[in-house]
mmCIF file of C-alpha atoms and ligand atoms in Angstrom:
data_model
loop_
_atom_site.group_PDB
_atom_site.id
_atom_site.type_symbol
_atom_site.label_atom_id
_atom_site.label_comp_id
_atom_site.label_asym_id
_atom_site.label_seq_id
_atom_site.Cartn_x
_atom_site.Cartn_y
_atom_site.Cartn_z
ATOM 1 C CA UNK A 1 -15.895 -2.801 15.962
ATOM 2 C CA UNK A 2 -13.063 -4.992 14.975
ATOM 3 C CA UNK A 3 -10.246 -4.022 12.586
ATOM 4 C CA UNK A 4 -9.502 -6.449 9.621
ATOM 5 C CA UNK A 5 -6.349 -7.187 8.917
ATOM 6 C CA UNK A 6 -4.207 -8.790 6.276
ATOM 7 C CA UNK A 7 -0.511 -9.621 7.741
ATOM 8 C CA UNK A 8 2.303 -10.511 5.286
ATOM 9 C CA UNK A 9 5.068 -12.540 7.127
ATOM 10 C CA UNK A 10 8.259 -14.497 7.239
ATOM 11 C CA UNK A 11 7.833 -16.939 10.607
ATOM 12 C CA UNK A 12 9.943 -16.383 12.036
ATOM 13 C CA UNK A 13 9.909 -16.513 16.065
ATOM 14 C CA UNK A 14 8.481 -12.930 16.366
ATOM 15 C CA UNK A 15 6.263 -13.397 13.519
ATOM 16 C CA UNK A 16 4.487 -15.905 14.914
ATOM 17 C CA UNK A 17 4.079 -14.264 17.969
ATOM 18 C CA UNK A 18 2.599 -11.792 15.640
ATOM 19 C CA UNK A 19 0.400 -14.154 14.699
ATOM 20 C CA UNK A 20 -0.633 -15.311 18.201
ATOM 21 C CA UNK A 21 -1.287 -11.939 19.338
ATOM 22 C CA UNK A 22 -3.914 -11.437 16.375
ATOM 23 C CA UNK A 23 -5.904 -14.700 16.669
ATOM 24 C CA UNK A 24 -6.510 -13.878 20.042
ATOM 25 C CA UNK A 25 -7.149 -10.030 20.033
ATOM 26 C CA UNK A 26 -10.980 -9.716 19.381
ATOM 27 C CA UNK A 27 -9.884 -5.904 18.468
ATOM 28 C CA UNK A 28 -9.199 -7.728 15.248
ATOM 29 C CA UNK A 29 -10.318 -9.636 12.388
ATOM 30 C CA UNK A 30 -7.428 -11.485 10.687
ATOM 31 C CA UNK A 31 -8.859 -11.956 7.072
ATOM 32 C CA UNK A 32 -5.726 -13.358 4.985
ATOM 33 C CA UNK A 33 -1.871 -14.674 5.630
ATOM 34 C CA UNK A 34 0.248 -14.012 3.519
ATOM 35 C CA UNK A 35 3.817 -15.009 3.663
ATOM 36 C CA UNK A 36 7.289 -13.681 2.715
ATOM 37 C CA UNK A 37 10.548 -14.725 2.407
ATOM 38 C CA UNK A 38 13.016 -13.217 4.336
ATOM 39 C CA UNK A 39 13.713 -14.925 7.603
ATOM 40 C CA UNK A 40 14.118 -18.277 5.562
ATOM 41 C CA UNK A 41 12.997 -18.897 2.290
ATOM 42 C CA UNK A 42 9.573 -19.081 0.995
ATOM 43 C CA UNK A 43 8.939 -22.775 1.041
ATOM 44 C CA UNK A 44 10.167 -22.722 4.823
ATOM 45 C CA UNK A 45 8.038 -19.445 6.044
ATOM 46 C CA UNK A 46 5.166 -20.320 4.504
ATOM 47 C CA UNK A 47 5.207 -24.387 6.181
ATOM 48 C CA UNK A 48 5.858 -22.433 9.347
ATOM 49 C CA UNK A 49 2.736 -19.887 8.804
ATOM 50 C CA UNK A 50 0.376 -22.952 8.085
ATOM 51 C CA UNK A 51 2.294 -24.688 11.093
ATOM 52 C CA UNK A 52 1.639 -21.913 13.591
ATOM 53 C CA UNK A 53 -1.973 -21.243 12.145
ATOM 54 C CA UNK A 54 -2.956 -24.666 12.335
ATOM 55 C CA UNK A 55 -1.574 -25.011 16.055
ATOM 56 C CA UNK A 56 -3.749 -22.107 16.808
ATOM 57 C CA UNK A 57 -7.130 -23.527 14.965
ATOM 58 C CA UNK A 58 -6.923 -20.606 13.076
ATOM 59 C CA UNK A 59 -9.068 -21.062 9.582
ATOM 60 C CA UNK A 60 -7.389 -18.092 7.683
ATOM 61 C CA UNK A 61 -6.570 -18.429 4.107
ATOM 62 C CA UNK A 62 -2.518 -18.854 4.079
ATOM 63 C CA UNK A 63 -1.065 -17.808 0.568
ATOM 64 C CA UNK A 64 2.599 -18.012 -1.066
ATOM 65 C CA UNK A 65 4.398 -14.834 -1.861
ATOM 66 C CA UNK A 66 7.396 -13.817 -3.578
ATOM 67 C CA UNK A 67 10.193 -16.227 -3.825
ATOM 68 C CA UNK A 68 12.636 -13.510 -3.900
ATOM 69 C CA UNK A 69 13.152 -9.930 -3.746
ATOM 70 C CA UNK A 70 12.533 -7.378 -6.614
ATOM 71 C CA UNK A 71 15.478 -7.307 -8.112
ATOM 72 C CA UNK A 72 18.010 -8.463 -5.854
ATOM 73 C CA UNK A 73 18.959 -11.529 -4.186
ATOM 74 C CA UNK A 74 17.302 -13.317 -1.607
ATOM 75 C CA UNK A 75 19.051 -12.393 2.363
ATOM 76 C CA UNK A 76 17.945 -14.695 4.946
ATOM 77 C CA UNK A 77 18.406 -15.154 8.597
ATOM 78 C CA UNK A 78 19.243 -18.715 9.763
ATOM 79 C CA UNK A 79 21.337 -17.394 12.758
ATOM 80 C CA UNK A 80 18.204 -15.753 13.993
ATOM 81 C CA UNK A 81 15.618 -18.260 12.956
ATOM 82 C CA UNK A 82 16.980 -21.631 12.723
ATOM 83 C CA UNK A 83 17.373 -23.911 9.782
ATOM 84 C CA UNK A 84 13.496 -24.395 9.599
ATOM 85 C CA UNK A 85 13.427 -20.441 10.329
ATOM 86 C CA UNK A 86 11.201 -21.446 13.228
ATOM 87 C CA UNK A 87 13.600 -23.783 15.463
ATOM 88 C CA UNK A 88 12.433 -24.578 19.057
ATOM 89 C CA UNK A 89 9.384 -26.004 19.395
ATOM 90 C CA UNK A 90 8.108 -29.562 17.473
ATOM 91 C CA UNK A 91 5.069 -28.198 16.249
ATOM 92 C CA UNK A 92 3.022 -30.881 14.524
ATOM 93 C CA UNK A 93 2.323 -30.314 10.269
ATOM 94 C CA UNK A 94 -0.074 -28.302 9.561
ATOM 95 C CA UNK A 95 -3.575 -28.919 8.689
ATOM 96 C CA UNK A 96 -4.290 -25.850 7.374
ATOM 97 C CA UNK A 97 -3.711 -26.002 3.724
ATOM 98 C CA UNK A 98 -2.027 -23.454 1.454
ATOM 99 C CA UNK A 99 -4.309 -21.186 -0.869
ATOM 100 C CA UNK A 100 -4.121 -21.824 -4.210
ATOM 101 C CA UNK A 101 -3.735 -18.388 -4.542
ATOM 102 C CA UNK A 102 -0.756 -16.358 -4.779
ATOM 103 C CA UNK A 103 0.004 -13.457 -2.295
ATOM 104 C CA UNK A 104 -0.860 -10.787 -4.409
ATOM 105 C CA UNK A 105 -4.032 -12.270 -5.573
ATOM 106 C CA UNK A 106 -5.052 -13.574 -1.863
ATOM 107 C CA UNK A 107 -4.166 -9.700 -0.729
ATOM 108 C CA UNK A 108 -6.602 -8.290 -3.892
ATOM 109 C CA UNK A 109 -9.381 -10.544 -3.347
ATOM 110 C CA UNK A 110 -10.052 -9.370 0.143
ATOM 111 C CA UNK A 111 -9.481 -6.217 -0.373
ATOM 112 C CA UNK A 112 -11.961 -6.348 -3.560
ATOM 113 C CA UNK A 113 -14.134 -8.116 -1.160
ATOM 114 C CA UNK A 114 -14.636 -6.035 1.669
ATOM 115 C CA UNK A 115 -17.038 -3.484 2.688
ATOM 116 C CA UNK A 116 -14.628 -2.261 4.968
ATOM 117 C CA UNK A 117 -11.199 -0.883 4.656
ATOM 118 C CA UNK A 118 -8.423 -2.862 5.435
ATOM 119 C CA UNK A 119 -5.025 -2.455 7.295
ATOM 120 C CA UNK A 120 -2.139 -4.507 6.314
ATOM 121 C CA UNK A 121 0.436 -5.734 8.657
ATOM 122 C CA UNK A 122 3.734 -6.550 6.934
ATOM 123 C CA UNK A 123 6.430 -7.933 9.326
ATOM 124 C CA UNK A 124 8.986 -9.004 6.593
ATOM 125 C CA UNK A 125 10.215 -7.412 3.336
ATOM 126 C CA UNK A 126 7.595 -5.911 1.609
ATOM 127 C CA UNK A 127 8.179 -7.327 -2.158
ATOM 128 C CA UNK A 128 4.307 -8.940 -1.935
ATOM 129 C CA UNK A 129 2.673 -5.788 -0.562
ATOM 130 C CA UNK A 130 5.113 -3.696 -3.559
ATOM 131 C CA UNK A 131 3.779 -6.021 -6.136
ATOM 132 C CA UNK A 132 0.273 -5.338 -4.852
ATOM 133 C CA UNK A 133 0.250 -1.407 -4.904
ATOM 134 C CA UNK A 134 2.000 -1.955 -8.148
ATOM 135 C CA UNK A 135 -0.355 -4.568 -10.016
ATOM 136 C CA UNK A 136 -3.598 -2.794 -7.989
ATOM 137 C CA UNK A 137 -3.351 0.718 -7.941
ATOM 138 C CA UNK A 138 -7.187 0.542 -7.936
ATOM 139 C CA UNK A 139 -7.072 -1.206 -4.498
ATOM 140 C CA UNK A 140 -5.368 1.591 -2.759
ATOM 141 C CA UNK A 141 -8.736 3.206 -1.527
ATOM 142 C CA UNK A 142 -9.244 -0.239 0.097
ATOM 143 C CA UNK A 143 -6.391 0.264 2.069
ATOM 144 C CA UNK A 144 -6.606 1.809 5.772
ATOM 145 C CA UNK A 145 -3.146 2.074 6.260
ATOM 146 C CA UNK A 146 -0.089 0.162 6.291
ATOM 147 C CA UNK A 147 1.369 -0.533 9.548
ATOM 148 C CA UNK A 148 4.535 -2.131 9.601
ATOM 149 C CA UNK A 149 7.597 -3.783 11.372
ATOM 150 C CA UNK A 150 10.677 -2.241 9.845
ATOM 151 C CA UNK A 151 13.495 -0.062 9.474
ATOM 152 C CA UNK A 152 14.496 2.612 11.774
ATOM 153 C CA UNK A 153 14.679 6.528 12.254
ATOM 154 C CA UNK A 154 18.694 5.597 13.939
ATOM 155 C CA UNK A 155 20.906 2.684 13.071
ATOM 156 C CA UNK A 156 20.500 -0.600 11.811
ATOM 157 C CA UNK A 157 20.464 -4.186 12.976
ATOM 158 C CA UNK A 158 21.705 -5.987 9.738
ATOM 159 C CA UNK A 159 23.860 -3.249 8.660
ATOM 160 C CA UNK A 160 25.500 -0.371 10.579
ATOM 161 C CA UNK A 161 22.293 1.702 8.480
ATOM 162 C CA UNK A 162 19.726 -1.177 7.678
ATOM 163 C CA UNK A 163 16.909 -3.123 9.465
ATOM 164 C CA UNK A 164 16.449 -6.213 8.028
ATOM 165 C CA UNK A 165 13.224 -5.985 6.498
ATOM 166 C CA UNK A 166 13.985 -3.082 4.551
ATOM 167 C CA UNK A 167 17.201 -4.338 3.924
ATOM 168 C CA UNK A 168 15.894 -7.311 2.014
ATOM 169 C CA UNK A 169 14.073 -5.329 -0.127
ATOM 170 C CA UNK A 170 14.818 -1.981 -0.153
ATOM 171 C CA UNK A 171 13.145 -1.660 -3.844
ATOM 172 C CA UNK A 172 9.981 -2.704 -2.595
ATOM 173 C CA UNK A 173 10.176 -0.639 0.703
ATOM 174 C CA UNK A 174 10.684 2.535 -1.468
ATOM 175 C CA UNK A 175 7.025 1.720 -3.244
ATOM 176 C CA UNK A 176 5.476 1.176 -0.527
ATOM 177 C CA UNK A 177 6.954 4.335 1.422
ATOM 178 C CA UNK A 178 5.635 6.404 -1.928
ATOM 179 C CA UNK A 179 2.307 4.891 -2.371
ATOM 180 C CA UNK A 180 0.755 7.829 -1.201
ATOM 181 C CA UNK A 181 -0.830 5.692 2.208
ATOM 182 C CA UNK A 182 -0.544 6.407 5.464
ATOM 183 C CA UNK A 183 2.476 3.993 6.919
ATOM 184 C CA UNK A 184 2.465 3.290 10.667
ATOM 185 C CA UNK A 185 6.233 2.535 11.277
ATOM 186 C CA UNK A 186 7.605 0.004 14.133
ATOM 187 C CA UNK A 187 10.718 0.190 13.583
ATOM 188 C CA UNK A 188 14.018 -0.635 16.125
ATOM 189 C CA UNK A 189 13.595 2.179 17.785
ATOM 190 C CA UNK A 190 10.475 0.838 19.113
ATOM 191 C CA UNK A 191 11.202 -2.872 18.879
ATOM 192 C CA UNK A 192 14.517 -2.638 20.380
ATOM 193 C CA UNK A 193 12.328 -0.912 23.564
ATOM 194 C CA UNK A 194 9.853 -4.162 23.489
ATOM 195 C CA UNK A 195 12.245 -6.409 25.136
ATOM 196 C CA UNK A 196 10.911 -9.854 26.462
ATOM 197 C CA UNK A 197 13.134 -10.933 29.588
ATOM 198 C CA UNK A 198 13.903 -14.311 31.033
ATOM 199 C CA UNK A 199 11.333 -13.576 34.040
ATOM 200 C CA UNK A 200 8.939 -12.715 31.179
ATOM 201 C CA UNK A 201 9.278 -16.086 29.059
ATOM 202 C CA UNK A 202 9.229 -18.004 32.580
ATOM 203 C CA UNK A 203 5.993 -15.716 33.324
ATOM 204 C CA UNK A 204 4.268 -16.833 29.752
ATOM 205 C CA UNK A 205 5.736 -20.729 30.303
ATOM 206 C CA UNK A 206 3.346 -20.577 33.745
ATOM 207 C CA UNK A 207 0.604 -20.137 32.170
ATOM 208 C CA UNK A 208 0.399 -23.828 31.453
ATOM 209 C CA UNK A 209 -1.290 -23.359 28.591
ATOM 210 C CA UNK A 210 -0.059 -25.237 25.294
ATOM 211 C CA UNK A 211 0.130 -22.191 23.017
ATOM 212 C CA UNK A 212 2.033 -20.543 26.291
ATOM 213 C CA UNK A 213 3.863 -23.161 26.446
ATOM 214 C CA UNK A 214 5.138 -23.062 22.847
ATOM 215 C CA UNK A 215 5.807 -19.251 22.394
ATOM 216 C CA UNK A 216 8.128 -19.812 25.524
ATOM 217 C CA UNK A 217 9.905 -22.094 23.613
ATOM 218 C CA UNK A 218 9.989 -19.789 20.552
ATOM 219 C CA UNK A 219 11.536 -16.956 23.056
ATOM 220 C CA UNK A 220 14.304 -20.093 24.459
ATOM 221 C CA UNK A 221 15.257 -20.597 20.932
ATOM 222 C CA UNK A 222 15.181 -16.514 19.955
ATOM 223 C CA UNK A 223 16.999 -15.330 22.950
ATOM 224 C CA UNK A 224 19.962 -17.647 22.075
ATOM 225 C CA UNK A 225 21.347 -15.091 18.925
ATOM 226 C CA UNK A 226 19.910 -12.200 20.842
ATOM 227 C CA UNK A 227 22.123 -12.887 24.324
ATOM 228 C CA UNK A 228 24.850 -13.505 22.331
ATOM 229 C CA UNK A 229 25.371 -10.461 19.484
ATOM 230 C CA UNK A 230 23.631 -7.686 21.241
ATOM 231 C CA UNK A 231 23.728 -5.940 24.904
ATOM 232 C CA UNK A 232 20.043 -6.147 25.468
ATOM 233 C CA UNK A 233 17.976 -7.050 28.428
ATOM 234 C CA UNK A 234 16.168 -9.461 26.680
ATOM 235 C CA UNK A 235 15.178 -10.328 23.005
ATOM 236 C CA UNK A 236 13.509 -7.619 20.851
ATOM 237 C CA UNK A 237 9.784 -8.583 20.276
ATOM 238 C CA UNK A 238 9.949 -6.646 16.670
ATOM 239 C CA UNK A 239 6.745 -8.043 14.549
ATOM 240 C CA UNK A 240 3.998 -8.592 17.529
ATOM 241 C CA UNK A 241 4.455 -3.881 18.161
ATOM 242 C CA UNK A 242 2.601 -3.517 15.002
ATOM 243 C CA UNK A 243 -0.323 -6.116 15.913
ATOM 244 C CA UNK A 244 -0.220 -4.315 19.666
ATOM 245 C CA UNK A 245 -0.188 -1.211 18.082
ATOM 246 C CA UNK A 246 -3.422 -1.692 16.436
ATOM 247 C CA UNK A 247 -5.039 -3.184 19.271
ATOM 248 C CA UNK A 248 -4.078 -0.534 22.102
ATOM 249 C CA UNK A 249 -1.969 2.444 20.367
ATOM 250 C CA UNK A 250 -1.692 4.233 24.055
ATOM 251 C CA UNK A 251 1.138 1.509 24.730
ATOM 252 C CA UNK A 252 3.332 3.591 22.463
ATOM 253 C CA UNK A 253 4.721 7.026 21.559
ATOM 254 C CA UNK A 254 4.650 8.201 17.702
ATOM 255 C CA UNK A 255 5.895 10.999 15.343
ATOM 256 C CA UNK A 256 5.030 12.438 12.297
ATOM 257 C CA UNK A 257 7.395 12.487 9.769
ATOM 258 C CA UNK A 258 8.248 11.625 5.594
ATOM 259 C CA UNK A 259 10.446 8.948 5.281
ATOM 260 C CA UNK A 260 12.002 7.420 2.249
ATOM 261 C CA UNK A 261 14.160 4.687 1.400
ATOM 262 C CA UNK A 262 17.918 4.582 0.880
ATOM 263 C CA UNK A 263 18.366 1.824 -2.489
ATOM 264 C CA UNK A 264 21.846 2.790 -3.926
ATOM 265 C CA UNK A 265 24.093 3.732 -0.821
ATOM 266 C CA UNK A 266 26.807 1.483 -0.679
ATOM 267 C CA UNK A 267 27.212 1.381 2.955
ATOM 268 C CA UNK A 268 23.769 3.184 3.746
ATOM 269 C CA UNK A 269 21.704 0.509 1.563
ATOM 270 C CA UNK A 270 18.378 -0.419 2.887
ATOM 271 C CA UNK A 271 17.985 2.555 5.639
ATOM 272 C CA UNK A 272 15.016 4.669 6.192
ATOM 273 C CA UNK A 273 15.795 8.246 6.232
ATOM 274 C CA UNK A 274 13.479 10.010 8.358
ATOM 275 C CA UNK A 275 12.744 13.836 7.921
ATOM 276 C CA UNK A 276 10.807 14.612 10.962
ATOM 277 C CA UNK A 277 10.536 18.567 9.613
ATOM 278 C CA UNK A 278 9.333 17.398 5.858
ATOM 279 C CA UNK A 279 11.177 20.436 4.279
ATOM 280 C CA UNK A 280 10.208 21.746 0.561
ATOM 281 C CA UNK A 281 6.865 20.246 0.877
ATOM 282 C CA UNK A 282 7.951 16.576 1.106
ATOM 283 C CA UNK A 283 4.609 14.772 2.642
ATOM 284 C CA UNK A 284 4.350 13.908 6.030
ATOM 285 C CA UNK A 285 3.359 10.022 5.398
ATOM 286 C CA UNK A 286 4.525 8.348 8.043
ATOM 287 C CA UNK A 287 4.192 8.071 12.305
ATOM 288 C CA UNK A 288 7.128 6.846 13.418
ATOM 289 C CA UNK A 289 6.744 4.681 16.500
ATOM 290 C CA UNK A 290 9.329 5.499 18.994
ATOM 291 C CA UNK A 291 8.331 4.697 22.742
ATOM 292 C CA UNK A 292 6.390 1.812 24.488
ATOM 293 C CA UNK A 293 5.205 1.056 27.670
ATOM 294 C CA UNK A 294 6.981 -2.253 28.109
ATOM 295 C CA UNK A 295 5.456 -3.719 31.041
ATOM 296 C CA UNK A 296 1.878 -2.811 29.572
ATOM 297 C CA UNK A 297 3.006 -4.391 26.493
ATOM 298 C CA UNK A 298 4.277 -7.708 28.314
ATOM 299 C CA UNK A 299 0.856 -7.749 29.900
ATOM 300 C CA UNK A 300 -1.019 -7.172 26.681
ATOM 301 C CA UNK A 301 0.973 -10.833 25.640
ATOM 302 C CA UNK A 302 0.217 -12.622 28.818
ATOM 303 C CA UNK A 303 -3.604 -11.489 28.916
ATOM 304 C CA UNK A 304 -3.664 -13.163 24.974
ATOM 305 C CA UNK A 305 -2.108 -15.956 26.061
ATOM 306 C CA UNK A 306 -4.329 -16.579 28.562
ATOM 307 C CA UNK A 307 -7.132 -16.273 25.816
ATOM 308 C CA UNK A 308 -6.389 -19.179 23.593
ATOM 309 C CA UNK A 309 -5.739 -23.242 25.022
HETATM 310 C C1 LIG B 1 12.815 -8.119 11.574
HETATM 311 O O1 LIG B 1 13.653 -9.020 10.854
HETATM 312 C C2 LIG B 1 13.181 -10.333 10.987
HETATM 313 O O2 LIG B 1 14.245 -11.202 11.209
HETATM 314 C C3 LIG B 1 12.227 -10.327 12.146
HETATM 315 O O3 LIG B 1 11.230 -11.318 11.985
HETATM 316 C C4 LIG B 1 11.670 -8.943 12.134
HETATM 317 O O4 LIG B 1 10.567 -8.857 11.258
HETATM 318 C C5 LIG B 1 13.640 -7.409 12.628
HETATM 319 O O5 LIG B 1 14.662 -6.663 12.021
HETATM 320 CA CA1 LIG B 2 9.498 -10.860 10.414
#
């Protein structure tokens, strides 16, 4: 049986990868979109959502989410993303139009409406899903788990300390850390594992498929800040480990542990602390994600690929 999902994101290169890698793994059921701002603002992700949606034939409802964080101002990433936040390929506008639904209320009416429990998949900050546990509390028993891209049990990438997801929001990250759910957690030290090489974007572009074809030219564009600032082997494929993670956990390796969030530290802002011991009875909420079988995982992204036209 398939698992339905609701993913929250800010496309984003590796979001919509994210996104590719659900609407083609029949191990799930993508029931909602919602979108975020984080990578570029919210009128920018969300065009981009409906843009890579629509692309795929997808016939998800797409809502709007939070303009801006919390309480604090909006970050976002143009030197990752792009000016459009999704730079690269010309994808056509969208035909898939926006629900006139807010986030929140897209996020509560499936939930309300589903027989089954549901995991969400936030790849961005997590101000929409925060303003959902918040404004729902009811919902919670609806909720499978939460299993996210973001922060990281060692160093950041935005700050020395931070990920950028949780550095975006670090308010909304501490709800959602203390909801009392279980959180599946892909952070960097699993992301920064799931590197895509250049013999890996030339393996996708062979394909010769058109959806192949244009998440090769998401990886040209993404590669470009990634070569340049960091000493990888390729570019981190942060937001699709959560999706693969759902569809074939035995790619990765995973840990127990409580984390919280870090909201006041002036140079420690935005990190996830992780206790893997959980002294003085502090819960054990969270499996961090720490290993992947890379090639497995590059394979799991070509098979999808091959999937969809
Ligand atoms: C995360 O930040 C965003 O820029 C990416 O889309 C990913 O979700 C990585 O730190
Ligand atoms: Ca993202």
């Amino acid at each position: 049986m398939s698992i339905p999902v609701i993913m929250d994101c800010d496309p984003g290169h590796d979001d919509a990868i994210a996104l590719v890698l659900a609407v083609a793994s029949p191990e799930l059921e993508l029931l909602a979109v919602t979108t975020s701002a984080g990578n570029q603002t919210i009128e920018k992700t969300t065009l981009n959502a409906r843009k890579v949606l629509s692309f795929l034939g997808s016939k998800v409802p797409v809502a709007r989410g939070a303009p801006r964080p919390l309480f604090r101002d909006l970050i976002i990433a143009p030197q990752v993303h792009g000016e459009s936040g999704l730079d690269g390929p010309a994808l056509p506008e969208p035909t898939l139009p926006e629900s006139p639904l807010s986030a929140v209320e897209l996020m509560a009416k499936v939930l309300r409406e589903s027989d089954r429990k549901v995991t969400l998949v936030p790849t961005a900050a997590l101000t929409n899903v925060a303003t959902l546990l918040m404004t729902h509390p009811e919902l919670k028993e609806k909720i499978e788990r939460i299993c996210l891209m973001g922060g990281s049990a060692v160093g950041g990438n935005w700050t020395a300390a931070a990920e950028f997801n949780i550095l975006v929001d670090p308010e909304a990250a501490h709800i959602v850390f203390n909801a009392g759910l279980p959180v599946v957690m892909c952070g960097l030290d699993v992301t920064h594992k799931a590197l895509v090489t250049r013999a890996d974007v030339e393996r996708f572009r062979s394909i010769r498929k058109r959806t192949a074809i244009m998440v090769a030219e998401l990886l040209d564009f993404f590669k470009k800040f990634h070569e340049a600032q960091f000493d990888f082997a390729g570019s981190p494929l942060h937001d699709p480990c959560p999706i693969a993670f759902l569809v074939d956990p035995t790619l990765f390796t995973w840990k127990k542990a409580h984390v919280d969030v870090e909201c006041r530290g002036r140079h420690s802002i935005g990190a996830t602390v992780v206790d893997y011991k959980g002294g003085q009875g502090r819960e054990m909420n969270v499996d961090v994600v720490l290993g992947i079988d890379r090639l497995r995982f590059i394979d799991l992204i070509d098979a999808a690929l091959r999937r969809l036209d």
